[in-house]
Amino acid sequence: MGGEETEGGGDAPRMIQALRREHANLTRLLDLLEREIDLFDRAGKPDYEIVEAILAYCLDYPDECHHPKEDAVLAKLRARDADAAAAVGDLEGEHRELAALTRQLADSVDRVLMEAEMPRDWLTGAGRRFVIAYRRHMEREEATFFPAAARALAPQDWAEIAERMADPEDPLFGIKTEKRFEALRRDIQSLASRQADG
């Protein structure tokens, strides 16, 4: 059996800690997106550059790196403890649904930027559905999936997952932020600074 996450050492704690860090980063983005949706809902003008960057990031890093890592962990969990995996639910389906919601919202924002007619409440509703779905998904993973994987997977399982999965540099939260995400990174830092002061 794998060790609990709190025991330290081995690949299991590192992998779970990395996934949790990525969740924390995604939560910061959802907070920013929610702020922009609220502004739009009050008939204000959101920062579309920030909104587009958040959605581009969600289509890029989580869909291409974060979710595939979770899917690989789930596959190992099914092999080690089918009951625990069944209790986790259909994470892969949720990942596909989140990707579809992200594309749908990104397309809607693109249409607004091209000055297409779109009801304000439709766009705010799509944005809120996206935020709620992402938050619920991550909460379920934190509450059931990560603890079940930490309990069930053996060190060799974690080593195999780490060896198989590409782990590219995070284009926003990594050491070097890609140019397309620089404004978003500044906004995240500004929000964090305001929250620390307040």
Short mmCIF file of C-alpha atoms in Angstrom, two decimals:
data_model
loop_
_atom_site.label_atom_id
_atom_site.label_comp_id
_atom_site.label_asym_id
_atom_site.label_seq_id
_atom_site.Cartn_x
_atom_site.Cartn_y
_atom_site.Cartn_z
CA MET A 1 0.00 0.00 0.00
CA GLY A 2 1.12 3.60 -0.62
CA GLY A 3 1.98 5.91 2.23
CA GLU A 4 -0.21 8.73 3.39
CA GLU A 5 0.56 12.11 1.93
CA THR A 6 1.73 13.50 5.26
CA GLU A 7 4.45 10.92 5.76
CA GLY A 8 6.90 12.76 3.47
CA GLY A 9 9.41 11.31 1.03
CA GLY A 10 8.65 9.26 -2.08
CA ASP A 11 6.82 10.30 -5.23
CA ALA A 12 3.27 10.13 -3.83
CA PRO A 13 3.53 13.22 -1.66
CA ARG A 14 5.34 15.16 -4.39
CA MET A 15 2.74 14.32 -7.03
CA ILE A 16 -0.22 15.11 -4.77
CA GLN A 17 1.41 18.29 -3.52
CA ALA A 18 2.00 19.37 -7.12
CA LEU A 19 -1.64 18.67 -8.03
CA ARG A 20 -2.81 20.61 -4.97
CA ARG A 21 -0.53 23.54 -5.87
CA GLU A 22 -2.06 23.53 -9.33
CA HIS A 23 -5.53 23.57 -7.76
CA ALA A 24 -4.52 26.59 -5.64
CA ASN A 25 -3.31 28.36 -8.79
CA LEU A 26 -6.54 27.54 -10.61
CA THR A 27 -8.52 28.85 -7.64
CA ARG A 28 -6.72 32.19 -7.94
CA LEU A 29 -7.67 32.33 -11.61
CA LEU A 30 -11.29 31.48 -10.82
CA ASP A 31 -11.33 34.30 -8.24
CA LEU A 32 -10.12 36.75 -10.89
CA LEU A 33 -12.59 35.45 -13.48
CA GLU A 34 -15.42 35.75 -10.96
CA ARG A 35 -14.42 39.38 -10.30
CA GLU A 36 -14.61 40.13 -14.03
CA ILE A 37 -17.96 38.31 -14.39
CA ASP A 38 -19.38 40.32 -11.47
CA LEU A 39 -18.19 43.54 -13.13
CA PHE A 40 -19.82 42.53 -16.42
CA ASP A 41 -23.02 41.57 -14.56
CA ARG A 42 -23.19 45.09 -13.06
CA ALA A 43 -23.01 46.55 -16.60
CA GLY A 44 -19.33 47.34 -16.22
CA LYS A 45 -16.61 46.57 -18.72
CA PRO A 46 -14.43 43.64 -17.72
CA ASP A 47 -10.76 43.40 -18.59
CA TYR A 48 -11.14 41.17 -21.61
CA GLU A 49 -7.38 40.69 -21.90
CA ILE A 50 -7.40 39.10 -18.43
CA VAL A 51 -10.51 37.01 -19.18
CA GLU A 52 -9.04 35.75 -22.46
CA ALA A 53 -5.72 34.92 -20.77
CA ILE A 54 -7.48 32.96 -17.99
CA LEU A 55 -9.43 30.92 -20.53
CA ALA A 56 -6.37 30.39 -22.75
CA TYR A 57 -4.46 29.13 -19.71
CA CYS A 58 -7.32 26.79 -18.76
CA LEU A 59 -7.37 25.37 -22.28
CA ASP A 60 -3.60 25.02 -22.23
CA TYR A 61 -2.05 23.85 -18.99
CA PRO A 62 -4.88 22.10 -17.08
CA ASP A 63 -6.22 20.31 -20.16
CA GLU A 64 -2.81 19.36 -21.52
CA CYS A 65 -0.91 18.62 -18.30
CA HIS A 66 -2.87 18.75 -15.02
CA HIS A 67 -5.90 16.66 -15.99
CA PRO A 68 -3.87 13.97 -17.81
CA LYS A 69 -1.79 13.51 -14.62
CA GLU A 70 -4.98 13.07 -12.60
CA ASP A 71 -6.34 10.63 -15.19
CA ALA A 72 -3.13 8.57 -14.91
CA VAL A 73 -3.43 8.51 -11.11
CA LEU A 74 -7.08 7.43 -11.41
CA ALA A 75 -6.11 4.58 -13.76
CA LYS A 76 -3.61 3.33 -11.16
CA LEU A 77 -6.22 3.72 -8.40
CA ARG A 78 -8.67 1.56 -10.40
CA ALA A 79 -6.02 -1.16 -10.60
CA ARG A 80 -5.18 -0.96 -6.88
CA ASP A 81 -8.60 -0.28 -5.32
CA ALA A 82 -11.59 -0.46 -7.67
CA ASP A 83 -14.07 0.45 -4.90
CA ALA A 84 -12.16 3.61 -3.99
CA ALA A 85 -11.91 4.55 -7.68
CA ALA A 86 -15.66 4.00 -8.13
CA ALA A 87 -16.35 6.27 -5.14
CA VAL A 88 -14.30 9.02 -6.78
CA GLY A 89 -16.64 9.06 -9.76
CA ASP A 90 -16.06 9.86 -13.42
CA LEU A 91 -13.17 12.31 -13.21
CA GLU A 92 -12.23 11.79 -16.85
CA GLY A 93 -15.78 12.72 -17.86
CA GLU A 94 -15.62 15.80 -15.66
CA HIS A 95 -12.30 16.76 -17.27
CA ARG A 96 -13.92 16.51 -20.72
CA GLU A 97 -16.90 18.56 -19.49
CA LEU A 98 -14.61 21.27 -18.06
CA ALA A 99 -12.71 21.44 -21.35
CA ALA A 100 -16.03 21.84 -23.23
CA LEU A 101 -17.23 24.55 -20.81
CA THR A 102 -13.91 26.37 -21.21
CA ARG A 103 -14.12 26.29 -25.01
CA GLN A 104 -17.77 27.41 -24.89
CA LEU A 105 -16.97 30.37 -22.63
CA ALA A 106 -13.88 31.32 -24.67
CA ASP A 107 -15.99 31.26 -27.86
CA SER A 108 -18.63 33.44 -26.20
CA VAL A 109 -16.03 35.98 -25.08
CA ASP A 110 -14.59 36.01 -28.62
CA ARG A 111 -18.06 36.76 -30.02
CA VAL A 112 -18.51 39.65 -27.57
CA LEU A 113 -15.13 41.05 -28.60
CA MET A 114 -16.22 40.86 -32.25
CA GLU A 115 -19.25 42.89 -31.15
CA ALA A 116 -21.72 40.12 -31.81
CA GLU A 117 -25.06 40.55 -30.08
CA MET A 118 -25.22 38.39 -26.99
CA PRO A 119 -27.47 38.74 -23.95
CA ARG A 120 -25.46 39.92 -20.94
CA ASP A 121 -27.17 37.43 -18.64
CA TRP A 122 -26.30 34.56 -20.99
CA LEU A 123 -22.60 35.37 -20.85
CA THR A 124 -22.58 35.92 -17.08
CA GLY A 125 -24.51 32.66 -16.65
CA ALA A 126 -21.98 30.76 -18.78
CA GLY A 127 -19.15 32.31 -16.77
CA ARG A 128 -20.73 31.42 -13.44
CA ARG A 129 -21.45 27.84 -14.57
CA PHE A 130 -17.81 27.48 -15.57
CA VAL A 131 -16.53 28.80 -12.21
CA ILE A 132 -18.96 26.66 -10.17
CA ALA A 133 -18.18 23.49 -12.16
CA TYR A 134 -14.42 23.98 -11.78
CA ARG A 135 -14.65 24.70 -8.04
CA ARG A 136 -16.90 21.69 -7.35
CA HIS A 137 -14.66 19.42 -9.38
CA MET A 138 -11.52 20.45 -7.49
CA GLU A 139 -13.29 20.20 -4.11
CA ARG A 140 -14.32 16.61 -4.89
CA GLU A 141 -10.81 15.70 -5.92
CA GLU A 142 -9.34 17.22 -2.75
CA ALA A 143 -11.90 15.52 -0.51
CA THR A 144 -11.99 12.01 -2.00
CA PHE A 145 -9.63 11.39 -4.89
CA PHE A 146 -6.30 12.61 -3.50
CA PRO A 147 -6.71 10.87 -0.10
CA ALA A 148 -7.81 7.61 -1.78
CA ALA A 149 -4.83 7.69 -4.14
CA ALA A 150 -2.41 8.47 -1.30
CA ARG A 151 -3.71 5.46 0.63
CA ALA A 152 -3.90 2.94 -2.22
CA LEU A 153 -1.00 3.59 -4.57
CA ALA A 154 2.41 2.02 -4.01
CA PRO A 155 5.67 3.95 -4.45
CA GLN A 156 6.24 2.11 -7.75
CA ASP A 157 2.85 3.35 -9.02
CA TRP A 158 3.81 6.96 -8.36
CA ALA A 159 7.23 6.45 -9.95
CA GLU A 160 5.61 4.98 -13.08
CA ILE A 161 3.15 7.88 -13.35
CA ALA A 162 5.93 10.45 -12.92
CA GLU A 163 8.07 8.71 -15.53
CA ARG A 164 5.25 8.45 -18.06
CA MET A 165 3.77 11.92 -17.73
CA ALA A 166 5.27 14.96 -19.40
CA ASP A 167 5.71 17.75 -16.90
CA PRO A 168 6.22 20.92 -18.93
CA GLU A 169 6.93 24.23 -17.27
CA ASP A 170 3.74 26.00 -16.20
CA PRO A 171 3.41 28.92 -18.68
CA LEU A 172 1.84 31.21 -16.06
CA PHE A 173 2.91 30.06 -12.60
CA GLY A 174 6.29 28.62 -13.56
CA ILE A 175 9.68 30.24 -13.18
CA LYS A 176 9.32 32.14 -16.46
CA THR A 177 5.92 33.48 -17.44
CA GLU A 178 5.09 33.32 -21.14
CA LYS A 179 4.58 36.74 -22.73
CA ARG A 180 0.91 36.08 -23.44
CA PHE A 181 0.30 35.62 -19.69
CA GLU A 182 2.38 38.54 -18.34
CA ALA A 183 -0.61 40.88 -17.77
CA LEU A 184 -2.49 38.06 -16.03
CA ARG A 185 0.50 37.34 -13.79
CA ARG A 186 0.67 41.04 -12.79
CA ASP A 187 -3.06 41.02 -12.01
CA ILE A 188 -2.68 37.91 -9.84
CA GLN A 189 0.20 39.52 -7.94
CA SER A 190 -1.77 42.75 -7.51
CA LEU A 191 -4.80 40.88 -6.16
CA ALA A 192 -2.61 38.88 -3.76
CA SER A 193 -1.02 42.12 -2.53
CA ARG A 194 -4.41 43.76 -1.94
CA GLN A 195 -5.67 40.70 -0.08
CA ALA A 196 -2.56 40.68 2.12
CA ASP A 197 -3.04 44.38 2.92
CA GLY A 198 -6.76 44.01 3.59
#
